[in-house]
XYZ file of C-alpha atoms in Angstrom:
727
model
C 89.915 130.892 35.175
C 90.713 134.359 36.382
C 92.203 136.657 33.747
C 95.364 137.419 35.700
C 96.379 133.831 36.374
C 95.442 132.730 32.859
C 97.871 135.242 31.408
C 100.623 134.493 33.893
C 100.371 130.722 33.541
C 100.439 131.040 29.767
C 103.695 132.935 29.988
C 105.166 130.592 32.593
C 104.254 127.510 30.598
C 105.535 128.480 27.180
C 108.175 131.167 27.375
C 109.172 132.354 30.803
C 112.654 133.458 29.719
C 111.623 135.047 26.447
C 111.722 138.806 26.054
C 108.451 140.774 25.954
C 106.573 138.592 28.430
C 105.390 139.173 31.976
C 106.166 138.652 34.772
C 109.706 139.981 34.697
C 112.175 137.091 34.569
C 114.582 136.637 37.468
C 112.556 138.937 39.641
C 113.958 137.187 42.671
C 117.573 138.160 41.880
C 118.854 134.583 42.033
C 120.555 133.879 38.699
C 124.084 135.275 38.175
C 125.796 136.200 34.902
C 129.181 134.505 35.398
C 130.981 136.947 33.080
C 129.876 140.129 34.839
C 129.086 138.691 38.293
C 125.808 140.596 38.221
C 122.223 139.433 38.140
C 120.900 138.125 34.846
C 118.693 140.659 33.010
C 119.723 143.499 35.344
C 122.261 146.321 34.973
C 123.677 148.737 37.542
C 124.287 152.241 36.199
C 126.537 155.082 37.408
C 127.019 157.941 34.948
C 127.419 161.748 34.840
C 129.239 161.932 38.146
C 127.114 159.357 39.950
C 129.092 156.889 42.010
C 128.005 153.669 43.668
C 129.438 150.373 44.796
C 127.256 147.540 43.526
C 127.467 144.021 44.893
C 125.409 140.928 45.712
C 124.136 140.580 49.274
C 123.782 137.069 50.736
C 122.998 137.761 54.416
C 119.959 139.030 56.357
C 117.583 138.444 53.459
C 113.847 137.915 53.243
C 112.401 134.443 53.691
C 113.165 132.143 50.764
C 115.806 134.358 49.155
C 119.536 133.626 48.874
C 120.712 136.786 47.078
C 119.744 140.450 46.815
C 121.013 143.542 45.006
C 123.149 145.790 47.241
C 123.828 149.365 46.127
C 126.056 151.611 48.247
C 125.438 155.147 46.955
C 128.427 157.495 47.125
C 127.167 160.418 44.998
C 124.043 161.019 42.926
C 125.502 162.671 39.839
C 124.496 165.790 37.922
C 120.738 165.284 37.879
C 120.375 163.198 41.010
C 119.264 160.042 39.250
C 122.397 158.766 37.596
C 122.802 155.834 39.968
C 120.225 153.159 39.406
C 119.439 149.490 38.880
C 117.554 148.768 35.674
C 115.917 145.756 34.114
C 117.352 144.783 30.733
C 114.361 142.526 30.233
C 112.127 144.292 27.686
C 108.420 143.572 27.850
C 105.178 144.547 26.165
C 102.281 146.525 27.588
C 98.832 147.159 26.166
C 97.033 150.494 26.172
C 94.435 150.779 28.900
C 95.814 147.835 30.863
C 96.763 148.132 34.546
C 100.118 146.825 35.777
C 101.493 146.422 39.277
C 105.162 146.586 40.249
C 106.028 144.744 43.463
C 109.440 144.627 45.116
C 111.163 144.196 48.457
C 113.657 146.752 49.746
C 115.429 148.116 52.806
C 118.207 150.641 53.542
C 121.116 151.030 55.941
C 123.052 154.142 56.868
C 119.831 156.120 57.428
C 116.487 155.651 59.145
C 114.853 155.897 55.733
C 115.635 156.950 52.176
C 113.779 157.610 48.928
C 113.818 155.238 45.984
C 112.054 156.177 42.756
C 110.400 153.391 40.782
C 110.378 154.253 37.068
C 108.516 152.395 34.321
C 109.218 153.633 30.790
C 109.211 152.508 27.135
C 111.740 153.769 24.589
C 109.233 153.261 21.764
C 106.357 155.206 23.387
C 106.911 158.942 24.014
C 105.315 160.126 27.233
C 105.262 156.641 28.736
C 107.227 157.677 31.842
C 105.673 156.450 35.088
C 107.515 157.415 38.296
C 106.663 156.912 41.924
C 108.694 157.744 45.062
C 108.866 155.167 47.836
C 110.224 155.813 51.314
C 112.358 152.792 52.141
C 112.980 151.905 55.799
C 115.601 149.848 57.637
C 113.386 146.751 57.709
C 112.700 144.532 54.707
C 109.275 145.505 53.391
C 107.342 144.908 50.222
C 106.408 147.978 48.192
C 103.935 148.264 45.330
C 103.116 150.705 42.545
C 100.120 150.284 40.219
C 99.459 152.301 37.075
C 97.573 152.194 33.779
C 99.432 152.729 30.494
C 98.140 154.954 27.708
C 99.822 153.393 24.677
C 100.884 150.022 23.370
C 104.635 149.589 23.764
C 107.108 146.754 23.199
C 110.301 148.143 24.748
C 109.436 148.745 28.376
C 112.037 148.823 31.149
C 111.788 149.008 34.902
C 114.283 151.248 36.737
C 115.034 151.839 40.395
C 116.630 155.239 40.948
C 118.560 155.688 44.191
C 117.705 159.199 45.353
C 119.962 159.719 48.394
C 123.731 159.498 48.821
C 125.482 158.057 51.847
C 122.854 155.314 51.973
C 123.018 151.631 51.092
C 119.938 150.246 49.334
C 118.957 146.581 49.173
C 116.564 145.326 46.489
C 114.971 141.898 45.963
C 111.979 139.975 44.563
C 111.033 142.416 41.795
C 108.028 141.597 39.652
C 105.579 143.266 37.302
C 102.178 141.623 36.992
C 99.084 142.388 34.980
C 96.087 143.838 36.775
C 95.321 144.610 40.401
C 95.436 141.494 42.522
C 95.825 140.558 46.168
C 97.581 137.287 46.895
C 99.064 135.939 50.078
C 101.577 133.340 51.127
C 100.646 131.612 54.358
C 104.009 129.849 54.528
C 105.625 133.251 55.214
C 104.557 134.201 58.731
C 105.426 137.154 60.917
C 104.425 138.125 64.454
C 101.917 136.288 66.630
C 98.848 138.185 67.847
C 98.546 138.895 71.593
C 95.122 140.490 71.320
C 92.869 143.524 71.273
C 91.186 145.499 74.009
C 90.733 148.827 75.784
C 90.906 150.556 79.153
C 88.428 151.420 81.896
C 90.529 154.287 83.272
C 88.672 157.322 84.701
C 85.164 156.235 83.667
C 84.044 153.442 85.994
C 82.394 155.791 88.492
C 80.379 157.370 85.648
C 79.160 154.003 84.427
C 78.151 152.840 87.906
C 76.129 155.998 88.468
C 73.745 154.822 85.732
C 70.638 152.721 86.146
C 71.551 149.025 86.443
C 69.624 148.108 83.286
C 71.446 150.695 81.167
C 74.795 149.779 82.714
C 74.212 146.106 81.944
C 73.466 146.910 78.315
C 76.679 148.922 78.004
C 78.789 146.238 79.660
C 77.288 143.526 77.469
C 78.176 145.488 74.350
C 81.694 146.174 75.608
C 82.591 142.731 76.928
C 80.272 140.145 75.389
C 79.477 141.426 71.907
C 82.974 142.861 71.462
C 85.228 139.857 71.984
C 88.238 141.695 73.403
C 90.837 139.817 75.441
C 92.791 142.733 76.990
C 91.823 145.266 79.659
C 93.823 148.077 81.294
C 93.121 150.046 84.473
C 94.688 152.405 87.014
C 97.162 151.748 89.779
C 95.918 154.636 91.937
C 98.557 156.829 93.586
C 96.692 157.047 96.892
C 96.706 153.300 97.500
C 99.697 153.988 99.756
C 99.549 157.620 100.802
C 101.161 158.386 103.176
C 104.070 155.944 103.465
C 103.124 152.723 105.275
C 106.443 152.722 107.156
C 110.114 153.446 106.494
C 110.997 149.901 105.451
C 110.460 149.171 101.718
C 110.730 145.425 102.331
C 108.134 145.047 105.113
C 104.660 146.119 104.031
C 102.026 147.326 106.499
C 98.882 146.169 104.709
C 96.631 147.970 107.161
C 97.997 151.280 105.876
C 96.739 150.657 102.333
C 93.575 152.423 101.136
C 91.516 150.409 98.626
C 88.624 152.875 98.437
C 89.155 153.522 94.717
C 88.697 149.843 93.893
C 85.748 149.254 96.214
C 82.066 149.840 95.487
C 81.123 152.351 98.176
C 78.541 154.899 96.965
C 78.898 156.823 100.237
C 82.504 157.784 99.347
C 83.205 160.334 96.614
C 86.567 158.631 96.039
C 85.145 155.234 95.190
C 85.590 154.076 91.586
C 83.949 150.588 91.534
C 87.052 149.285 89.734
C 87.067 145.747 91.137
C 83.363 145.304 90.417
C 83.801 146.680 86.909
C 86.687 144.286 86.231
C 84.878 141.238 87.540
C 81.776 142.122 85.525
C 83.976 142.374 82.442
C 85.462 138.953 83.172
C 82.056 137.361 83.751
C 80.595 138.816 80.551
C 83.610 138.068 78.368
C 83.009 135.663 75.496
C 86.492 134.149 75.434
C 88.095 135.483 78.621
C 90.756 138.105 79.246
C 94.306 136.919 78.628
C 95.893 140.233 79.585
C 94.899 142.328 82.630
C 97.139 145.380 82.814
C 97.729 147.656 85.772
C 99.079 151.054 84.707
C 100.484 153.617 87.146
C 100.268 157.230 86.003
C 102.044 158.491 89.093
C 103.771 157.249 92.202
C 102.393 158.525 95.537
C 103.192 162.188 96.231
C 105.654 161.353 99.030
C 107.808 159.444 96.524
C 108.035 162.273 93.983
C 110.350 165.193 93.364
C 107.494 167.719 93.193
C 105.647 166.344 96.235
C 102.451 165.883 94.230
C 100.820 163.125 92.206
C 99.876 165.784 89.645
C 101.844 168.047 87.288
C 104.690 165.773 86.312
C 107.738 165.465 88.514
C 109.435 162.111 88.807
C 110.526 159.526 91.324
C 112.967 160.739 93.965
C 116.371 159.210 93.294
C 117.025 156.238 95.563
C 113.313 155.519 96.120
C 113.095 152.649 93.615
C 112.685 150.085 96.423
C 109.743 151.974 97.910
C 108.108 152.357 94.486
C 108.495 148.633 93.784
C 106.950 147.869 97.182
C 103.974 150.066 96.240
C 103.466 148.223 92.927
C 103.890 144.797 94.564
C 101.281 145.771 97.170
C 98.865 146.579 94.341
C 99.457 143.239 92.593
C 99.049 141.170 95.750
C 96.046 143.122 96.985
C 94.112 142.836 93.725
C 94.426 139.070 93.974
C 93.805 138.636 97.694
C 90.946 141.157 98.034
C 89.130 140.806 94.707
C 90.408 137.578 93.124
C 91.866 139.532 90.191
C 95.160 138.297 88.761
C 96.941 141.210 87.137
C 99.085 139.786 84.335
C 101.162 142.863 83.477
C 102.343 146.007 85.247
C 103.400 149.356 83.786
C 105.246 151.804 86.090
C 104.871 154.904 83.862
C 102.311 156.521 81.601
C 103.459 158.960 78.919
C 106.694 159.956 80.686
C 107.505 162.190 77.702
C 104.315 164.276 77.885
C 103.610 167.065 80.405
C 100.042 167.086 81.794
C 98.362 168.544 84.854
C 96.690 165.345 86.071
C 98.363 162.244 87.581
C 101.715 161.951 85.839
C 105.468 161.488 86.070
C 107.918 162.984 83.577
C 110.556 160.331 84.040
C 113.686 160.332 81.858
C 114.890 157.152 80.118
C 117.766 156.748 82.583
C 115.437 157.169 85.577
C 112.947 154.752 84.060
C 115.764 152.240 83.469
C 116.505 152.222 87.215
C 112.824 151.708 88.020
C 112.514 148.788 85.603
C 115.604 146.967 86.855
C 114.506 147.347 90.475
C 110.937 146.249 89.734
C 112.133 143.193 87.794
C 114.318 142.073 90.695
C 111.488 142.654 93.170
C 108.964 140.660 91.129
C 111.361 137.738 91.073
C 111.983 137.999 94.817
C 108.238 138.137 95.568
C 107.480 135.089 93.378
C 105.675 137.299 90.873
C 107.942 136.686 87.893
C 104.859 135.628 85.899
C 103.743 139.295 85.883
C 105.067 140.973 82.742
C 106.668 144.431 82.820
C 105.352 146.838 80.162
C 107.280 149.993 79.255
C 107.585 152.876 78.435
C 104.000 153.774 77.283
C 105.016 157.047 75.637
C 102.589 159.561 74.159
C 103.886 158.968 70.631
C 105.550 156.219 68.604
C 108.438 158.265 67.209
C 109.765 161.810 67.292
C 112.800 163.753 66.106
C 113.065 165.132 69.641
C 115.455 162.871 71.556
C 113.514 163.438 74.802
C 110.215 162.093 73.477
C 108.627 158.991 71.927
C 108.756 155.267 72.553
C 111.484 154.817 69.922
C 113.862 157.233 71.632
C 113.134 155.920 75.129
C 113.674 152.310 74.075
C 116.861 153.121 72.178
C 118.215 154.895 75.252
C 117.097 152.338 77.849
C 118.152 149.308 75.823
C 121.772 150.389 75.941
C 121.643 148.569 79.287
C 121.300 144.781 78.976
C 119.616 144.611 82.403
C 116.796 146.827 81.104
C 116.433 144.612 78.045
C 116.048 141.610 80.331
C 113.617 143.435 82.618
C 111.280 144.666 79.859
C 108.878 141.974 78.678
C 106.697 144.088 76.398
C 107.422 147.330 74.572
C 104.392 149.610 74.820
C 103.428 152.883 73.200
C 100.473 155.178 72.723
C 99.568 156.578 69.298
C 98.395 160.118 69.916
C 100.749 161.800 67.444
C 98.841 163.255 64.493
C 100.279 160.934 61.848
C 102.412 157.812 62.073
C 104.445 156.871 59.018
C 105.656 153.413 58.052
C 109.150 154.659 58.956
C 107.968 155.549 62.479
C 106.577 152.056 62.909
C 109.660 150.436 61.404
C 111.948 152.300 63.810
C 109.889 151.098 66.777
C 110.128 147.532 65.517
C 113.901 147.834 65.140
C 114.371 149.429 68.563
C 112.240 146.787 70.303
C 114.672 143.927 69.607
C 111.919 141.460 68.637
C 109.992 141.891 71.881
C 106.165 141.967 71.704
C 104.928 145.467 70.843
C 101.620 146.689 72.240
C 99.689 149.869 71.658
C 98.225 150.194 75.142
C 96.276 153.400 74.603
C 94.920 154.957 71.427
C 92.132 157.332 70.619
C 90.962 160.179 68.463
C 90.409 162.139 71.670
C 87.339 164.334 72.011
C 86.072 163.323 68.607
C 82.646 164.793 67.830
C 82.111 162.223 65.084
C 80.757 158.688 64.936
C 81.562 158.062 61.245
C 84.156 156.083 59.280
C 86.509 159.041 59.022
C 86.771 158.855 62.811
C 87.092 155.040 62.719
C 89.897 155.290 60.152
C 92.141 156.722 62.896
C 92.227 153.266 64.461
C 92.013 151.181 61.294
C 95.115 152.772 59.806
C 97.101 152.534 63.037
C 96.226 148.880 63.493
C 96.962 147.877 59.899
C 100.172 149.904 59.588
C 101.300 148.897 63.069
C 100.977 145.201 62.272
C 102.420 145.499 58.772
C 105.380 147.771 59.520
C 105.868 147.953 63.266
C 105.764 144.365 64.454
C 102.648 145.214 66.488
C 101.171 142.283 68.397
C 98.328 144.006 70.328
C 96.207 147.144 70.094
C 94.083 148.788 72.789
C 91.614 151.662 72.665
C 91.806 154.390 75.292
C 88.442 153.373 76.794
C 85.806 150.668 76.531
C 83.051 153.119 77.515
C 82.339 156.755 78.381
C 79.660 159.420 78.118
C 79.657 161.416 74.885
C 79.267 165.176 75.303
C 77.930 167.344 72.512
C 79.338 170.800 71.829
C 76.215 172.555 73.070
C 76.550 170.763 76.428
C 79.886 172.303 77.478
C 81.147 175.800 78.112
C 83.023 177.573 75.270
C 86.584 176.280 75.062
C 85.916 173.080 77.018
C 86.454 169.638 75.574
C 83.552 167.689 74.156
C 83.125 164.531 72.076
C 84.424 161.051 72.945
C 86.979 158.391 72.040
C 85.543 155.224 73.607
C 84.014 152.187 71.930
C 80.599 152.181 73.638
C 78.969 155.534 74.417
C 75.935 156.981 76.088
C 74.752 160.585 76.036
C 72.927 162.912 78.433
C 69.604 161.528 77.158
C 70.825 158.074 78.262
C 70.793 156.822 74.680
C 73.445 154.220 73.837
C 75.597 155.105 70.830
C 77.757 152.642 68.898
C 80.057 154.691 66.676
C 81.600 153.255 63.525
C 84.876 152.803 65.429
C 83.080 150.156 67.501
C 82.078 148.158 64.448
C 85.454 148.669 62.774
C 87.171 147.325 65.881
C 84.998 144.194 65.745
C 86.804 143.293 62.500
C 89.903 142.809 64.632
C 88.697 141.856 68.113
C 86.023 139.434 66.904
C 87.922 137.849 64.013
C 91.626 137.905 64.949
C 92.288 135.879 68.076
C 95.288 135.385 70.316
C 97.758 133.018 68.647
C 96.884 134.023 65.080
C 99.908 134.826 62.927
C 100.239 137.585 60.384
C 100.972 136.181 56.931
C 102.512 137.743 53.848
C 100.310 139.716 51.449
C 101.034 140.858 47.893
C 98.861 143.888 47.173
C 98.835 146.766 44.706
C 99.143 150.543 44.760
C 99.064 152.756 47.816
C 95.335 153.424 48.228
C 94.458 149.991 49.562
C 95.611 148.826 52.986
C 95.739 145.056 53.396
C 96.364 142.764 56.347
C 96.108 138.976 56.619
C 96.278 136.404 59.409
C 95.947 132.647 59.769
C 94.757 130.651 62.764
C 97.146 128.381 64.686
C 95.553 125.263 63.185
C 95.562 126.745 59.637
C 91.776 126.303 59.400
C 91.090 130.062 59.049
C 92.641 132.776 56.907
C 91.398 136.315 57.525
C 92.128 139.001 54.942
C 91.302 142.607 55.816
C 90.974 145.517 53.395
C 90.515 149.254 53.888
C 90.673 152.221 51.551
C 89.849 155.880 51.918
C 88.935 155.903 48.208
C 86.646 153.714 46.133
C 88.370 150.827 44.349
C 86.843 148.640 41.677
C 87.662 145.595 39.603
C 90.456 144.059 41.625
C 90.983 140.413 42.461
C 91.411 138.616 45.775
C 93.017 135.191 45.871
C 90.948 132.269 47.132
C 93.203 130.173 49.390
C 93.657 126.560 48.423
C 91.301 124.277 50.326
C 88.634 126.940 50.926
C 85.295 125.380 51.828
C 83.411 128.576 52.717
C 83.950 132.301 53.097
C 82.332 134.986 55.241
C 82.432 138.608 54.133
C 82.069 141.343 56.784
C 81.802 145.054 55.969
C 81.600 148.309 57.915
C 81.044 151.557 56.064
C 79.302 154.905 56.415
C 76.113 153.219 55.319
C 73.739 152.845 58.230
C 73.132 149.232 57.201
C 76.774 148.161 57.161
C 77.897 147.696 60.738
C 80.155 144.633 60.844
C 77.498 143.207 58.559
C 77.592 139.902 56.696
C 77.558 140.194 52.907
C 76.167 137.238 50.998
C 78.823 135.032 49.376
C 76.400 132.559 47.816
C 77.329 133.582 44.267
C 81.074 133.213 44.764
C 82.711 130.335 42.945
C 85.275 129.052 45.429
C 86.749 126.763 42.770
C 88.114 129.828 41.006
C 91.572 131.082 41.868
C 90.347 134.642 42.486
C 87.176 136.489 43.333
C 86.471 139.916 41.899
C 85.905 142.742 44.385
C 84.833 146.374 44.598
C 84.907 148.480 47.746
C 83.476 151.894 48.492
C 85.455 154.755 49.974
C 86.057 154.568 53.739
C 84.874 150.987 54.030
C 86.418 148.159 56.039
C 86.159 144.615 54.677
C 87.151 141.299 56.240
C 87.110 138.020 54.340
C 87.212 134.930 56.570
C 88.144 131.810 54.606
C 87.478 128.417 56.196
C 90.106 125.927 55.024
C 89.952 122.140 54.742
C 93.493 121.324 55.843
C 93.130 117.647 54.938
C 93.224 118.314 51.212
C 96.502 117.193 49.670
C 96.732 118.930 46.323
C 95.836 122.093 44.489
C 95.247 122.115 40.768
C 94.560 125.004 38.462
C 93.161 122.895 35.604
C 89.591 121.760 35.067
C 87.558 118.760 33.696
C 88.293 115.123 34.621
C 92.009 115.643 35.315
C 91.049 117.781 38.289
C 90.224 114.713 40.344
C 92.531 112.158 38.720
C 95.920 113.883 39.111
C 97.328 113.710 42.626
C 100.123 115.775 44.196
C 101.111 114.839 47.747
C 102.004 115.511 50.497
C 101.015 119.161 50.560
C 102.622 120.873 52.413
C 105.788 118.913 51.620
C 109.124 118.870 53.440
C 111.396 117.195 50.875
C 110.017 114.438 48.603
C 107.044 115.412 46.414
C 105.011 112.597 44.837
C 102.980 112.972 41.631
C 100.416 110.548 40.191
C 98.987 111.201 36.713
C 96.037 109.485 34.966
C 98.147 108.672 31.864
C 101.717 107.609 31.151
C 103.257 110.385 29.059
C 106.564 112.095 28.468
C 106.422 115.343 30.370
C 108.463 118.402 31.257
C 108.205 119.432 34.907
C 108.999 122.998 35.959
C 108.684 124.568 39.393
C 108.324 128.303 39.915
C 108.432 130.505 42.954
C 105.134 132.275 43.408
C 106.552 135.444 41.815
C 107.200 133.555 38.577
C 110.902 132.768 38.910
C 111.706 129.225 37.730
C 113.760 127.240 40.248
C 113.534 123.706 38.773
C 113.177 122.083 35.335
C 113.568 118.491 34.153
C 112.249 116.169 31.429
C 110.815 112.828 32.507
C 110.153 109.703 30.376
C 106.679 108.244 30.089
C 105.288 107.328 33.522
C 102.238 107.758 35.712
C 104.246 108.250 38.913
C 107.053 110.707 39.641
C 109.057 111.591 42.758
C 110.903 114.913 43.015
C 113.368 115.736 45.794
C 112.766 119.370 46.790
C 115.081 119.501 49.805
C 117.237 122.103 48.013
C 114.405 124.659 47.975
C 113.530 127.026 50.843
C 110.116 127.073 52.488
C 107.448 128.926 50.563
C 104.556 128.764 48.099
C 105.351 127.305 44.655
C 103.737 126.511 41.299
C 104.428 123.151 39.641
C 103.809 122.937 35.910
C 103.453 119.687 33.992
C 103.841 120.137 30.215
C 102.973 117.382 27.713
C 102.128 117.345 24.010
C 98.468 117.562 25.068
C 98.891 120.772 27.064
C 99.947 122.031 30.462
C 98.619 121.651 33.991
C 99.595 123.712 37.037
C 99.433 123.016 40.752
C 100.013 125.146 43.826
C 101.903 123.574 46.701
C 103.751 124.606 49.859
C 107.224 123.632 51.040
C 107.559 123.809 54.806
C 110.602 123.546 57.040
């Protein structure tokens, strides 16, 4: 059995509540000391001028919890750390051993605030371990891993509150031995809408190539890469000039579809309809989302009289603009058989550029969205989703920029909330913190959140450092921002080398599939990294909860709608060795994909023949800048999970699993036994002693949904089982 679980089960079985054992008792903050009305084994400190109001929070908690520590910080005290929550549970550590602290936290009264996690032993000088965590407004799990230098028996865990005027919430604290990754598939988050890219601005370049080369590029983009989302232009000159002066009676003969047609004799042709239909025909699983994005309204509708250089919609012209967008939707279907599923009336309204653009304010955009929503309903196009605002960046301190600020401003109006189906953003800001993502999630009011355009623009590189731009945004966006879809800037484009452009001109690329001036096809590492998501994570998959360690490793996990697949994804900029990944119960096989800077690792399959899937964990090592995906195939018909071996493994039965209320147990022998049930973090939630019997029934209706450990203790030893309670 894996070292980590062997140690933890030993402690759980024989002395969970004793001092000096791990994991920390009462890590879930559930048990109350009736004399002090505080959590058992925890103290709240305010000394040397520090002031705080401490209480127990019972609302808006994480799944499965009924209580959390609430700390309203009034002042920090002389040294700035005299308000804290500390564990009074003393425990041992061994020199050279690695330990991981995991906890859940959030704040109110500020967008984010610092909490310092401190691990220290009074009997070991120099044992101080401190780590600052930036806590956001959303419940999130935080981790800190470290290795101790000396044996110590009197260790304590402290949480220092580092900012006044902020209320901190703390829950589900645990310290475990080693570096492990576990997940709880009963705790689910957002549902995946998909992955994809755009074909904006590059279709005419692709269709200038030889048919054979073009076919190869399109096969790589749409067949080999199993994307299900595509985005393209609503061209400004579709209706230019005005068809007539009535925004409710369209003159179809006045519309110019040259951009969408395949007419090599016209310099304005863009082959868009042909490119889209080729994408659809080549697609492995089909395109669920076809997005029309309008960079700019026609010039006659704009304040600057031009489709370029910003400007915005002339006030009072919302009806005409909606007519223009409706004409696009209807024409794409009637002329080319293309059903556009979503429409976006702006593109980066917060970012000034010289090409097609509108610098529309949140209040102006609100009017556009309300009008467009009403018009879609009137025209029997309510099935077309409205996407907005597609800002240049996720978040900014400047109130006139970023998706967060636009959404916060627009969503003051309930009509805009109703009109907006999907919150969309781009990710071109240089760095995006977990706080930035969390603020977008909060502002979006639980609507689907899509990154509709992303790219390391004009990148000269094809390596994993370039690919990490997308990997980190995808993983952080899903983990912290409620992201449900992610799209690259472009499916394809020509890569230009520095020696091929004039000094000062842009070169490089940001697309998934490239070709160069020698007509060689290039698949950069970002292409293979994206396959980890587009090929493995399908529409309808749900993100599930992951317990990880430290800050170097990014982790993300999903399960399929039928529970037959669990996909765990790992990425680190640094090499990591000797950590453990949980094997989900019921695993029948596992596929291991890797992409790295090695020329031989391009979404490549790594042999898993030597893995023992009967073990609880598999040991892993990953190189720096490598992306790993583990795809576990699950037999959902299995009814029990046991952690013990030999003949009892097949003769003890626990069912049903998952269970809703009544859990049945059948043992091979009639014996007196003590039954305990623990939450997966080690907190005991049930204990009873049963007389000699082979069959037991336990009513679990009092417990919340989640993953649990059942322990059966007899005079011959202990056995443990994993099981799931579902709603």
